Structure formats: structure tokens, C-alpha cells
Amino acid sequence: MYYVGIDIGGMSIKAGIVDTEGNILIKDSIKTGSYKSYQTIVLEMADLINSLLKKLGISKNDLSGIGIGSPGTPDCKNGRIIYNNNLNFKNVPLRDEMQKYINIPVYVDNDANCAALAESEVGGSKGTKNSVLITLGTGVGGGVIIEGKIYSGFNYAASEIGHTVIEYNGVKCTCGRKGCWEVYASATGLIRMTKETISKNPDSLMITLAQGNLDKIDAKTAFVAKRQRDEAAIEVVEKYTNYLAAGITNVINIFQPEVVLIGGGVSHEGEYLLKPLREKVYSEIYCCDGIGITKIEVARMGNDAGIIGAAMLVKQDN
Amino acid sequence: MYYVGIDIGGMSIKAGIVDTEGNILIKDSIKTGSYKSYQTIVLEMADLINSLLKKLGISKNDLSGIGIGSPGTPDCKNGRIIYNNNLNFKNVPLRDEMQKYINIPVYVDNDANCAALAESEVGGSKGTKNSVLITLGTGVGGGVIIEGKIYSGFNYAASEIGHTVIEYNGVKCTCGRKGCWEVYASATGLIRMTKETISKNPDSLMITLAQGNLDKIDAKTAFVAKRQRDEAAIEVVEKYTNYLAAGITNVINIFQPEVVLIGGGVSHEGEYLLKPLREKVYSEIYCCDGIGITKIEVARMGNDAGIIGAAMLVKQDN
């Protein structure tokens, strides 16, 4: 049997047919348009699935089900998306709509949860029962796997680890709170810290790297300049890593998972980020010389995490 | 069948025989002495159990097992306590030692986890699958129940929610970190805030309540003075409640449990604390008008939570 995995993104919708081992056998994508009705979008998804089935030479009878990963808040039980700002979704019955075209089991979950599930099934946390995926991008996303399954709380809104206050009365967050971890540990936070430090250090190499244009500062700028021993850049990376470490330590003190995986743009720094990060975290975690210590690694799944994770929603239930 | 629940405390060891519904049929206690060897303590526990069995007129054949709740870090799999400062326990094989005297299944877990399990089985979170118990005492304890079972991570050290940094680079915590939630939301934190505010407000009613002696300030002082509209006390309670709310909001954003229960000494303020607390939390949680919102209630189990929760360790496995 095979699973369909669909990854709804802000720019495109990706779909793939995945085997029980988590391998993508075939995939394709269509552009997303927030101007389209959800009925149109789901019809296009169904067409996409049918074309993939045809190309692969199988039929819908060979599918155990369809998994859909979407940003926003899902109602997993009823296969709906309660809210998604990018696609203008509000209480959208994805399952019911999809089953009008392809009447097999349909599963819906949050995209961050799907990514964590993909890591757990075939990626960096494969073989573990409990793991946490932290993605450092525009925001800080979280996905928690407990006993091999996505943990999402009684209302499917859990594991918003980025929206835990780490600096009481700190910098304002998009969620309305002040001092959320996301404000400091996201790529956005890193860019803000870089700009703040540059404004106090006009001779920093970081300005040269950005060709004198603050708008060209990105999440790599400080890391690149640090490698060339720019003092201000060292300061930025140190500050960023301290905040990141404080939040990872919080995650470990709460979950004590077998592994914490770091994904998203900033994670591309790899061991250059992770080595000092581990040192800071391991010096602070609330643990004893007992049974073991959480590993901290880079997430392994790339762009296909969404498709594979969504497909694994089907596997979880079968 | 019956369960034995044993609650190891700093001052005494309590034991009870509990039925499958979580009712204590008989209980008794012995004094704890850190000068005693663990072998002596376990022998005394076994004697205590045997005397309870005799009084109740049943035999060890009527028992499904013995559950032991202890402070410190447990190794649940092997029935050991890895470390307990108060009792001078280090890698103590409680299960093996107990089975020398009463050879039936023995379960060992952390006392905070046992209290959360007691609430889940027969207390304030009965009937829910996911709940979190927060105890506001000398420290801030946490117990997390997921799918009706204690969540304790792969190394049994999880749910140390009190040791998550909420004020980056804040007040030093006993765990070595700076700015842990425990430093602000514990009774100890409340007393510190009360003293700090008094020092700036020498006319506060709080000084009168403490008979002019700062050492007589306790976790009730500010609440009592607030009821009499003392301005400085209002300020203390507001500040304390804000910190408490920030951490509870973090807990909800992470776990989205059906209910968060507040226990420990400070929780005796009841609705006088919880009403403003709920307002603050509900204005900040990362949730949508979706499926439901976490309830926040006072924990219901009293002094017997330890015995009942430990007994329920046996039930969990049967």
C-alpha cells in the first residue's frame, strides 16, 4: 500500500506518493493562490493526486489514505483547518471536500507537526520514541513526538514552543506576548540582533558583507563575519546562541526527549552553531548523572519533509 | 485487588492500602531519618505494609503491587532512586530491596508525578486524558499526564517546568540557571517579592501583619493585606500573579492540556488567586476560537495525594 502526502505552503502545494518506508516514489506541485476558493484548491489537489497515480501506474485502491499538512490550526479529528491566514482558510473542511473526489481516509495536521513526524519516521530522530523538532526560520516552530506519535494537545494547538516567554516583558512578539523565545531565536531575531549590533559598531565587517545596505543583512551575515573573526559578529552570534540555548534547555527540562533536532534556515550553520550550543545547554539542563542526556542534532529532512510527514499521518493510523 | 501506595517525604513515610477506585482503606506513617540506611528504611516500610495488611484483614496475595513515590530522580524502569538529597539516597534499588520482604510488583516514580497521577485518576483532572499539575511551594513542581499516563521523558527526569527560564539573566535559581519560573512563581519567590516591596513601602500593612519582623513574612502576608486594600500588597500580588500567569501561559502553549491544576501552599488562595490569573492567561494564550480552551483549576487532592498517586502507579500498569 501507498500513502499520499500533501504539503500546503504559502507559495505552492506539493504532493507525493510515498511508500511505507517513507520514500517518495513520485511528486509534483501546483501554485497556491490565496484568491482561489478552498473548493478550487482541493479540486486541484485531487487532480494532482490522480495525475501522480496515473504516472506511477497505480490506482486509488492502492492507497491507504491521504495526509495533508497545512500551516495554521488544524482540527485533526474532523479533518478541517480552523484558520490559515496565508490561504484565507477559515473552518475549511479539507477532508470532506477531498473525499468528494477521492473517497479514502484523509488526515489533516499542522505542517510543523508533519515535519517532526517525518524526522521521527525516517529522519534525524528515527528509532526514538520521544523527540522534539525546533525550526529556526521566520519564526520558531515546534513539533513534539511522544511514543512515536505527534503530540498536539486536546485542541490540536499544542507545541507552540516559540511562543513561550523567555524574557519577561521583553521584545513584543507577533502573537501579542512580550519576550517570546521566537523573538530571540528565530532568523528574524538573529537579523534584528545583527542590525542592532552593527548600529553600535559601524566598522564591523558585517556592514561590508551587506554592501553597506542594512536591508541586505540576513541570518547568515553574523556567522560569515564571525568566521573571519569580526568582533561585533562574535558578539552577535554569542548573544543569539545564548538565547537559543536558554530555550533548548527549557525544552529539555520539560520533555527530556531522546533527541532535539534543529531545523530551518539557521540550522544550515551545522556544527558551527551546534557545538557551542550543546556546551551551553549541557551546562544548564536539570538532569543528573542518571540514565542519559538528550542529543542535540541538525534535522535531516530537507524540502520533502512536508510531503513525507503528511504521508506518515496515514501510516500513524494504520 | 488492592494497591499499596507509599509516599516518601522529608519528614515521614506514609503508606496506605488503596482500592481500585483510589480510596484509601487504611493508612499509617513512620518517621523518616536521613541517618538511616536505605536498607533500614525499606525494612520499616515493609513492616508498615504488613501491619496495614493485618489490620485490614487481607494478605499480600490480595495486592496487585506496591507503588512508591519519592522526591528526587527515579529510574522507573529499574525501580531505583538515582538521587535524593534529603534521604541521602544515591542509586538506591528500592524495588529489589522491597521485594526481599514482599515479593510482588513494585513501581517507583517521582512524588510530583505521583501527585499529578492522583489528580488525574481521582482528583481535579479526573476524566481528562491530558493534564498538568503545577505545585506552588518552596519550589515550583510539575507533573504532566498524557493519555492518562505520567509523562517523564526517556530518562524519567522530564516535566521540570519550574526550571524553565522565564526571565533571561534573571534572579539566580537553586538549579544554577538564572531566571527560572520557580524563582518568581514559588511561595519562596512570593515571599521575596513581599519583602522587597515592604522595604520600599515601610508604611505597608504587611509589616504590621508580620509584627514588624521580616522573618515572619510568609506566602499569605501579601494576600491578607491585599484583602484589606493595602496598596503595596496589591502591587506584590499583581506582580506575583503576572509571573505566575506568564508561566501558566507557557505551559498551555506547549501542552494545550484539558486542564492545568494549581496545587501547593499558594493555591489555598483559591479563586482569589485564580480569577485574575485566568484573565491574564486567557488574554495571552496562543490559541484560536477553535475546539476549546484549557481550564485552570485548583488541585483537589490534599495530603493523601502522595499515597493515592503512588498506588495508582500500580493501576497504570495493570
XYZ file of C-alpha atoms in Angstrom:
636
model
C 0.000 0.000 0.000
C 0.996 3.618 -0.564
C 0.265 6.944 1.091
C -0.315 10.347 -0.456
C 1.391 13.261 1.291
C 0.321 16.826 0.563
C 2.255 19.843 1.831
C 0.303 23.097 1.656
C 2.682 26.049 1.582
C 2.276 29.754 1.132
C 3.606 29.609 -2.444
C 2.812 26.112 -3.671
C 1.101 22.865 -2.873
C 3.339 19.824 -3.136
C 2.071 16.278 -3.397
C 3.836 12.953 -3.462
C 3.129 9.254 -3.354
C 5.117 7.666 -0.574
C 5.775 4.033 0.297
C 5.522 2.528 3.784
C 9.234 3.156 4.326
C 8.827 6.889 3.742
C 10.352 7.003 0.259
C 8.792 9.405 -2.223
C 8.069 7.439 -5.399
C 6.783 10.383 -7.401
C 5.971 14.011 -6.641
C 4.768 17.217 -8.234
C 3.467 20.631 -7.220
C 0.985 23.340 -8.156
C 0.975 27.038 -7.377
C -1.094 28.235 -4.458
C -3.317 31.269 -4.787
C -4.987 32.892 -1.831
C -7.550 34.283 -4.272
C -8.804 30.767 -5.004
C -11.635 29.244 -3.031
C -10.805 26.187 -0.960
C -13.106 24.189 -3.217
C -10.920 25.083 -6.205
C -7.715 24.336 -4.302
C -8.940 20.912 -3.200
C -10.141 20.099 -6.716
C -6.651 20.957 -7.998
C -5.106 18.762 -5.284
C -7.318 15.864 -6.328
C -6.340 16.343 -9.982
C -2.677 16.402 -8.909
C -3.079 13.136 -6.994
C -4.863 11.476 -9.904
C -2.129 12.521 -12.318
C 0.549 11.123 -9.951
C -1.366 7.835 -9.639
C -1.596 7.599 -13.423
C 2.108 8.313 -13.933
C 3.032 5.722 -11.320
C 0.620 3.231 -12.848
C -1.379 2.589 -9.698
C -4.959 3.340 -8.670
C -6.597 4.862 -5.627
C -7.262 1.292 -4.436
C -3.525 1.027 -3.818
C -3.673 3.953 -1.352
C -4.198 3.608 2.402
C -5.066 7.271 2.622
C -4.147 10.890 2.034
C -2.302 13.052 4.571
C -2.437 16.836 4.350
C -0.062 19.148 6.200
C -1.093 22.776 6.414
C 0.107 25.824 8.276
C -2.371 27.182 10.797
C -4.501 25.408 13.335
C -5.959 22.064 12.377
C -8.936 20.183 13.715
C -7.389 16.766 13.225
C -10.445 14.847 14.402
C -12.723 16.377 11.805
C -10.107 16.912 9.098
C -10.555 20.668 8.980
C -8.286 23.701 9.037
C -9.700 26.072 11.627
C -7.619 29.014 10.488
C -4.854 29.742 7.991
C -4.028 33.339 7.279
C -1.980 32.819 4.082
C -4.601 30.844 2.243
C -7.514 32.686 3.774
C -8.791 29.407 5.220
C -11.380 29.569 7.987
C -13.054 26.365 9.128
C -12.238 24.658 5.869
C -13.408 21.003 5.693
C -10.413 19.651 3.759
C -11.264 16.007 4.444
C -14.897 16.216 3.378
C -14.038 18.215 0.291
C -11.229 15.856 -0.749
C -13.400 12.777 -0.214
C -15.857 14.142 -2.798
C -13.170 13.331 -5.378
C -11.133 10.545 -3.806
C -13.124 8.698 -1.181
C -10.399 7.199 1.020
C -9.238 8.125 4.557
C -7.918 11.712 4.750
C -5.781 13.049 7.618
C -5.067 16.710 8.323
C -2.433 18.184 10.647
C -0.192 21.182 11.176
C 2.863 21.423 8.880
C 5.320 21.758 11.791
C 3.896 18.578 13.323
C 4.225 16.793 9.980
C 7.885 17.829 9.727
C 8.548 16.437 13.224
C 6.795 13.195 12.274
C 8.885 12.900 9.090
C 12.073 13.253 11.176
C 10.782 10.646 13.616
C 9.792 8.136 10.933
C 12.704 8.434 8.517
C 14.947 11.353 9.566
C 17.150 12.520 12.408
C 15.045 11.066 15.220
C 14.297 7.721 13.549
C 14.356 4.931 16.090
C 13.466 7.176 19.033
C 10.115 7.294 20.823
C 10.265 10.900 22.037
C 11.750 13.775 20.066
C 11.302 17.483 19.523
C 11.900 19.369 16.277
C 12.660 23.080 16.551
C 12.689 25.063 13.296
C 14.533 28.362 13.230
C 13.033 30.341 10.387
C 10.887 33.456 10.164
C 9.500 32.227 13.470
C 10.405 29.382 15.806
C 8.297 26.312 15.103
C 7.936 23.280 17.294
C 6.842 19.713 16.755
C 6.726 17.181 19.566
C 6.690 13.403 19.104
C 5.696 11.284 22.088
C 5.594 7.491 21.863
C 6.153 7.825 18.123
C 3.080 9.988 17.586
C 2.504 13.704 17.160
C 1.579 15.378 20.446
C -0.836 18.200 19.799
C -2.925 18.554 22.947
C -6.666 18.184 23.310
C -7.362 21.020 20.854
C -4.550 20.275 18.353
C -2.881 23.652 19.097
C -0.004 22.417 21.276
C 3.798 22.561 20.911
C 3.922 26.292 20.170
C 7.275 26.320 21.884
C 8.298 29.507 20.050
C 5.543 31.289 21.908
C 6.838 30.704 25.420
C 8.085 33.795 27.202
C 11.811 33.560 27.898
C 12.417 37.250 28.609
C 9.621 38.557 30.808
C 8.383 41.911 29.470
C 10.828 41.608 26.578
C 10.542 42.453 22.894
C 6.993 42.353 21.501
C 6.060 39.169 19.626
C 3.643 38.801 16.702
C 1.438 36.666 18.978
C 0.775 39.603 21.285
C 3.001 38.479 24.162
C 6.253 40.152 25.133
C 9.551 38.285 25.167
C 8.614 35.032 23.389
C 11.524 32.742 22.539
C 10.665 33.216 18.855
C 11.577 36.902 19.101
C 15.167 35.964 20.004
C 15.848 32.547 18.484
C 14.251 32.926 15.031
C 16.161 34.018 11.914
C 14.166 37.229 12.252
C 15.521 37.684 15.770
C 19.058 36.989 14.638
C 18.735 39.601 11.873
C 17.405 42.140 14.402
C 20.326 41.470 16.768
C 22.754 41.775 13.843
C 21.350 45.166 12.866
C 21.363 46.398 16.474
C 24.989 45.408 16.896
C 26.014 46.960 13.586
C 24.441 50.274 14.581
C 26.794 50.329 17.578
C 29.786 49.043 15.579
C 29.895 50.930 12.290
C 33.320 49.449 11.452
C 32.106 45.863 11.567
C 32.817 43.578 8.628
C 29.105 42.808 8.679
C 28.364 46.165 7.033
C 30.810 45.385 4.241
C 29.196 41.979 3.743
C 25.844 43.716 3.398
C 27.345 46.158 0.896
C 26.526 48.990 3.255
C 22.809 48.225 2.993
C 21.109 47.159 6.228
C 18.296 45.621 4.180
C 20.772 43.077 2.849
C 21.550 41.742 6.321
C 20.343 38.159 6.610
C 20.613 35.300 9.082
C 23.983 34.304 7.644
C 25.704 37.720 7.893
C 26.869 37.426 11.502
C 28.015 33.820 11.061
C 30.022 34.655 7.929
C 31.688 37.627 9.641
C 32.353 35.580 12.780
C 34.313 33.056 10.725
C 36.551 35.993 9.793
C 36.874 36.909 13.477
C 34.913 40.142 13.309
C 34.489 41.182 16.964
C 30.971 42.572 16.583
C 29.871 39.423 14.748
C 31.308 37.236 17.509
C 29.192 39.266 19.935
C 26.024 38.788 17.845
C 26.471 35.031 17.452
C 27.285 34.663 21.152
C 24.131 36.549 22.127
C 21.954 34.642 19.663
C 23.379 31.282 20.755
C 22.771 32.135 24.418
C 19.083 32.796 23.762
C 18.805 29.712 21.605
C 20.466 27.630 24.321
C 18.160 29.001 27.025
C 15.104 27.881 25.065
C 16.539 24.480 24.119
C 17.371 23.943 27.797
C 13.759 24.792 28.647
C 12.562 22.256 26.073
C 14.805 19.561 27.534
C 13.834 20.310 31.145
C 10.198 19.930 30.113
C 10.301 16.973 27.721
C 13.630 15.178 28.253
C 13.303 13.766 24.742
C 15.869 11.376 23.314
C 16.792 13.983 20.745
C 16.150 17.640 19.963
C 16.504 18.367 16.244
C 17.246 21.855 14.976
C 15.845 22.672 11.547
C 15.082 25.755 9.471
C 17.405 28.230 7.765
C 19.681 28.960 10.724
C 20.361 25.232 11.208
C 22.391 25.243 7.973
C 25.273 26.568 10.096
C 25.514 22.952 11.298
C 28.179 22.121 13.865
C 29.452 25.698 13.797
C 26.215 26.565 15.611
C 25.590 23.277 17.394
C 28.944 22.765 19.083
C 28.828 25.909 21.256
C 25.060 25.418 21.625
C 25.495 21.963 23.141
C 28.126 23.252 25.568
C 25.783 25.932 26.858
C 22.762 23.614 27.069
C 24.560 20.740 28.759
C 25.967 23.086 31.389
C 22.435 24.167 32.359
C 19.983 21.270 31.953
C 18.245 19.971 35.048
C 19.447 16.433 34.945
C 21.537 14.092 36.872
C 24.222 11.587 36.092
C 21.412 9.179 35.557
C 20.111 7.351 32.544
C 21.084 9.602 29.686
C 21.184 13.063 28.186
C 19.180 14.435 25.261
C 21.100 14.554 21.987
C 21.052 17.798 20.018
C 21.395 17.361 16.258
C 20.593 19.085 12.981
C 17.323 17.991 11.374
C 17.912 15.746 8.365
C 14.824 16.106 6.227
C 15.010 18.759 3.559
C 12.262 20.189 1.383
C 10.479 16.847 1.213
C 9.777 16.755 4.963
C 6.297 18.178 4.394
C 5.240 15.542 1.861
C 6.746 12.652 3.814
C 5.406 13.854 7.167
C 1.903 14.288 5.760
C 2.077 10.798 4.251
C 3.169 9.428 7.621
C -0.070 10.791 9.144
C -1.730 7.967 7.245
C 0.805 5.423 8.493
C 0.303 6.560 12.121
C -3.307 5.487 11.928
C -2.730 2.214 10.102
C -7.377 -6.427 44.276
C -5.704 -3.626 46.223
C -2.675 -1.412 45.750
C -0.165 -0.169 48.294
C 0.863 3.480 47.948
C 3.950 4.773 49.737
C 4.804 8.463 49.907
C 8.392 9.154 50.936
C 8.675 12.643 52.386
C 11.423 14.601 54.053
C 9.836 14.153 57.494
C 7.851 10.935 57.278
C 7.000 7.954 55.148
C 3.276 7.449 54.656
C 1.747 4.212 53.456
C -1.804 3.268 52.601
C -3.796 0.449 51.101
C -5.894 1.770 48.251
C -8.726 0.200 46.279
C -9.066 0.271 42.501
C -11.207 3.409 42.744
C -8.453 5.316 44.544
C -9.992 5.194 48.025
C -7.570 4.805 50.942
C -8.871 1.937 53.077
C -6.240 2.257 55.776
C -3.076 4.282 56.232
C -0.252 4.959 58.668
C 3.146 6.623 58.728
C 6.636 6.340 60.178
C 9.257 8.987 60.750
C 11.999 9.382 58.167
C 15.605 9.695 59.202
C 18.351 10.609 56.793
C 20.759 8.924 59.187
C 19.155 5.560 58.462
C 20.438 3.304 55.702
C 18.052 2.642 52.826
C 18.023 -0.981 53.869
C 16.624 0.029 57.261
C 14.087 2.393 55.701
C 12.794 -0.255 53.298
C 12.589 -2.812 56.097
C 10.485 -0.336 58.082
C 8.288 0.265 55.034
C 7.734 -3.465 54.651
C 6.829 -3.772 58.344
C 4.404 -0.874 57.920
C 2.739 -2.554 54.928
C 2.467 -5.853 56.787
C 0.863 -4.164 59.784
C -1.658 -2.407 57.493
C -2.477 -5.716 55.781
C -3.026 -7.342 59.142
C -5.267 -4.548 60.414
C -7.314 -4.664 57.220
C -7.528 -8.444 57.407
C -6.071 -9.114 53.971
C -2.839 -10.706 52.758
C -0.174 -9.792 50.232
C -1.957 -12.114 47.792
C -4.730 -9.508 47.667
C -2.262 -6.876 46.398
C -1.563 -6.142 42.720
C 1.583 -4.292 43.666
C 3.314 -1.564 45.631
C 3.837 1.965 44.313
C 6.486 4.221 45.837
C 6.629 7.979 45.278
C 9.874 9.679 46.213
C 11.362 13.120 45.747
C 14.419 13.174 43.530
C 15.136 11.471 40.258
C 13.754 7.993 39.744
C 14.803 5.241 37.412
C 11.295 3.932 36.872
C 12.352 1.030 34.683
C 14.638 -0.461 37.290
C 12.726 0.740 40.352
C 15.611 2.776 41.712
C 16.061 6.290 43.071
C 19.062 7.755 41.308
C 19.412 10.655 43.692
C 17.553 12.131 46.669
C 19.318 14.746 48.707
C 17.028 14.707 51.780
C 17.271 10.997 52.379
C 20.846 10.725 51.203
C 19.738 8.254 48.520
C 22.101 7.566 45.664
C 21.289 4.758 43.233
C 19.050 3.076 45.773
C 17.378 -0.114 44.478
C 14.024 0.394 46.219
C 12.258 -2.279 44.174
C 14.832 -5.013 44.711
C 15.128 -4.217 48.400
C 11.357 -4.186 48.930
C 10.903 -7.440 47.050
C 13.213 -9.149 49.545
C 10.355 -8.737 52.031
C 7.226 -8.582 49.896
C 7.783 -10.211 46.541
C 5.128 -8.557 44.368
C 5.454 -5.905 41.582
C 6.978 -2.653 42.859
C 6.778 0.678 40.986
C 8.872 3.753 41.729
C 8.330 7.306 40.493
C 8.845 10.951 41.379
C 6.483 12.369 44.024
C 5.380 15.283 41.802
C 4.464 12.821 39.063
C 2.516 10.725 41.576
C 0.553 13.793 42.699
C -0.350 14.580 39.074
C -1.443 10.974 38.554
C -3.609 11.090 41.689
C -5.351 14.212 40.359
C -5.846 12.516 37.005
C -7.251 9.309 38.444
C -9.492 10.618 41.215
C -8.959 14.400 41.598
C -9.318 17.634 39.699
C -8.382 16.254 36.283
C -10.364 13.019 36.548
C -11.940 12.156 33.224
C -9.338 14.026 31.159
C -6.604 12.441 29.065
C -4.067 15.289 29.235
C -3.450 17.447 32.284
C -0.679 19.326 34.030
C -0.292 19.812 37.780
C 1.733 22.812 38.932
C 2.584 22.963 42.640
C 3.498 26.308 44.145
C 5.505 25.560 47.265
C 9.127 26.027 48.238
C 9.771 25.456 44.545
C 7.516 25.062 41.522
C 6.836 21.413 40.784
C 5.355 19.992 37.638
C 3.617 16.756 36.721
C 2.402 16.035 33.206
C -0.213 13.440 32.302
C -0.516 12.448 28.641
C -3.072 9.875 27.506
C -3.787 9.136 31.159
C -0.188 8.251 31.964
C 2.717 10.086 33.591
C 4.989 11.686 31.023
C 8.553 11.637 32.258
C 10.755 11.564 29.168
C 13.232 8.908 28.161
C 15.316 9.372 31.302
C 12.423 9.940 33.777
C 13.625 13.491 34.524
C 11.041 15.428 32.485
C 8.364 17.971 33.442
C 10.713 20.186 35.446
C 8.572 23.108 34.375
C 9.742 25.188 37.333
C 13.205 25.127 35.832
C 12.386 26.871 32.577
C 13.868 30.334 32.210
C 11.135 32.956 32.026
C 13.314 35.971 32.761
C 16.536 35.698 30.780
C 19.506 36.544 33.021
C 17.116 36.982 35.934
C 17.369 36.043 39.597
C 19.644 33.066 40.338
C 17.865 29.739 40.805
C 18.918 26.819 43.021
C 19.381 24.737 39.835
C 22.201 27.002 38.671
C 20.273 28.814 35.929
C 19.208 32.440 36.104
C 15.569 33.485 35.879
C 13.765 30.151 36.232
C 9.988 30.350 36.643
C 10.394 28.784 40.086
C 12.291 31.836 41.302
C 9.199 34.011 40.660
C 6.165 31.733 40.971
C 7.058 29.686 44.055
C 5.976 30.582 47.582
C 9.643 31.409 48.134
C 9.506 33.862 45.224
C 6.323 35.433 46.557
C 7.929 35.923 49.977
C 10.988 37.530 48.347
C 8.773 39.911 46.360
C 6.810 40.735 49.511
C 9.993 41.622 51.415
C 11.350 43.683 48.524
C 8.136 45.683 48.303
C 7.978 46.213 52.063
C 11.492 47.607 52.053
C 10.274 50.306 49.653
C 6.958 50.798 51.481
C 7.684 50.955 55.215
C 4.100 52.008 55.970
C 2.543 48.926 54.413
C 0.045 46.918 56.434
C 2.202 43.921 55.568
C 4.765 44.997 58.165
C 2.078 45.163 60.836
C 0.834 41.705 59.865
C 4.371 40.414 60.295
C 4.601 42.136 63.694
C 7.468 44.229 62.380
C 9.566 41.125 61.815
C 10.536 40.409 58.204
C 11.212 36.793 59.154
C 7.504 36.382 59.850
C 6.545 37.252 56.274
C 5.026 34.234 54.580
C 3.245 33.458 51.326
C -0.080 34.617 52.799
C 1.043 38.043 54.018
C 0.537 39.926 50.754
C -2.802 38.231 50.053
C -4.135 39.035 53.546
C -3.054 42.691 53.246
C -4.471 42.916 49.718
C -7.882 41.895 51.035
C -7.623 44.980 53.252
C -6.699 47.080 50.209
C -3.118 47.762 51.203
C -1.568 49.431 48.138
C 1.851 47.806 48.459
C 0.229 44.398 48.894
C -1.884 44.932 45.783
C 1.357 45.638 43.942
C 3.021 42.462 45.236
C 0.085 40.215 44.354
C -0.204 41.820 40.909
C 3.481 41.243 40.209
C 3.382 37.665 41.502
C 0.231 36.854 39.523
C 1.785 38.277 36.345
C 4.785 35.974 36.649
C 2.567 33.034 37.521
C 0.358 33.778 34.506
C 3.334 34.053 32.159
C 4.484 30.558 33.127
C 0.999 29.020 33.019
C 0.568 30.532 29.538
C 3.869 28.919 28.520
C 2.623 25.571 29.838
C -0.612 25.879 27.860
C 1.121 26.962 24.646
C 3.324 23.882 24.931
C 0.878 21.222 26.122
C -2.657 22.518 25.478
C -3.898 20.152 28.187
C -7.578 19.871 29.042
C -6.830 21.255 32.482
C -3.993 22.889 34.386
C -4.294 22.300 38.128
C -2.627 24.593 40.633
C -1.559 22.959 43.892
C 0.772 23.687 46.776
C 0.548 26.247 49.561
C -0.154 29.325 47.428
C -3.118 27.556 45.774
C -5.035 27.812 49.063
C -5.903 31.357 47.981
C -8.350 29.623 45.629
C -10.459 31.810 43.362
C -8.942 34.946 44.885
C -5.767 33.949 43.025
C -7.297 32.040 40.126
C -9.802 34.576 38.867
C -7.266 37.289 37.961
C -4.844 34.550 36.896
C -7.291 33.147 34.327
C -7.944 36.625 32.928
C -4.247 37.204 32.349
C -3.618 33.737 30.889
C -6.629 33.715 28.577
C -5.660 37.111 27.177
C -2.248 35.731 26.145
C -2.511 32.074 25.136
C -1.705 31.143 21.573
C -4.993 29.661 20.609
C -7.818 30.262 18.315
C -11.570 30.211 18.571
C -11.274 26.551 17.780
C -12.015 23.449 19.730
C -11.590 24.526 23.304
C -9.514 26.273 25.906
C -7.574 24.763 28.798
C -9.342 25.001 32.152
C -7.386 26.354 35.105
C -8.473 24.990 38.476
C -7.203 24.396 41.993
C -5.849 20.887 42.613
C -8.246 18.816 44.686
C -6.112 16.185 46.337
C -4.833 17.066 49.786
C -2.204 15.359 51.896
C -3.227 11.939 50.620
C -2.234 12.712 47.013
C 1.146 11.062 47.526
C -0.256 7.757 48.805
C -3.018 7.612 46.189
C -0.760 8.643 43.314
C 1.846 6.061 44.262
C -0.876 3.413 44.457
C -2.105 4.463 41.024
C 1.367 3.656 39.612
C 0.341 0.051 40.126
C -3.026 0.583 38.461
C -1.353 2.237 35.436
C 0.457 -0.977 34.707
C -2.460 -3.338 35.321
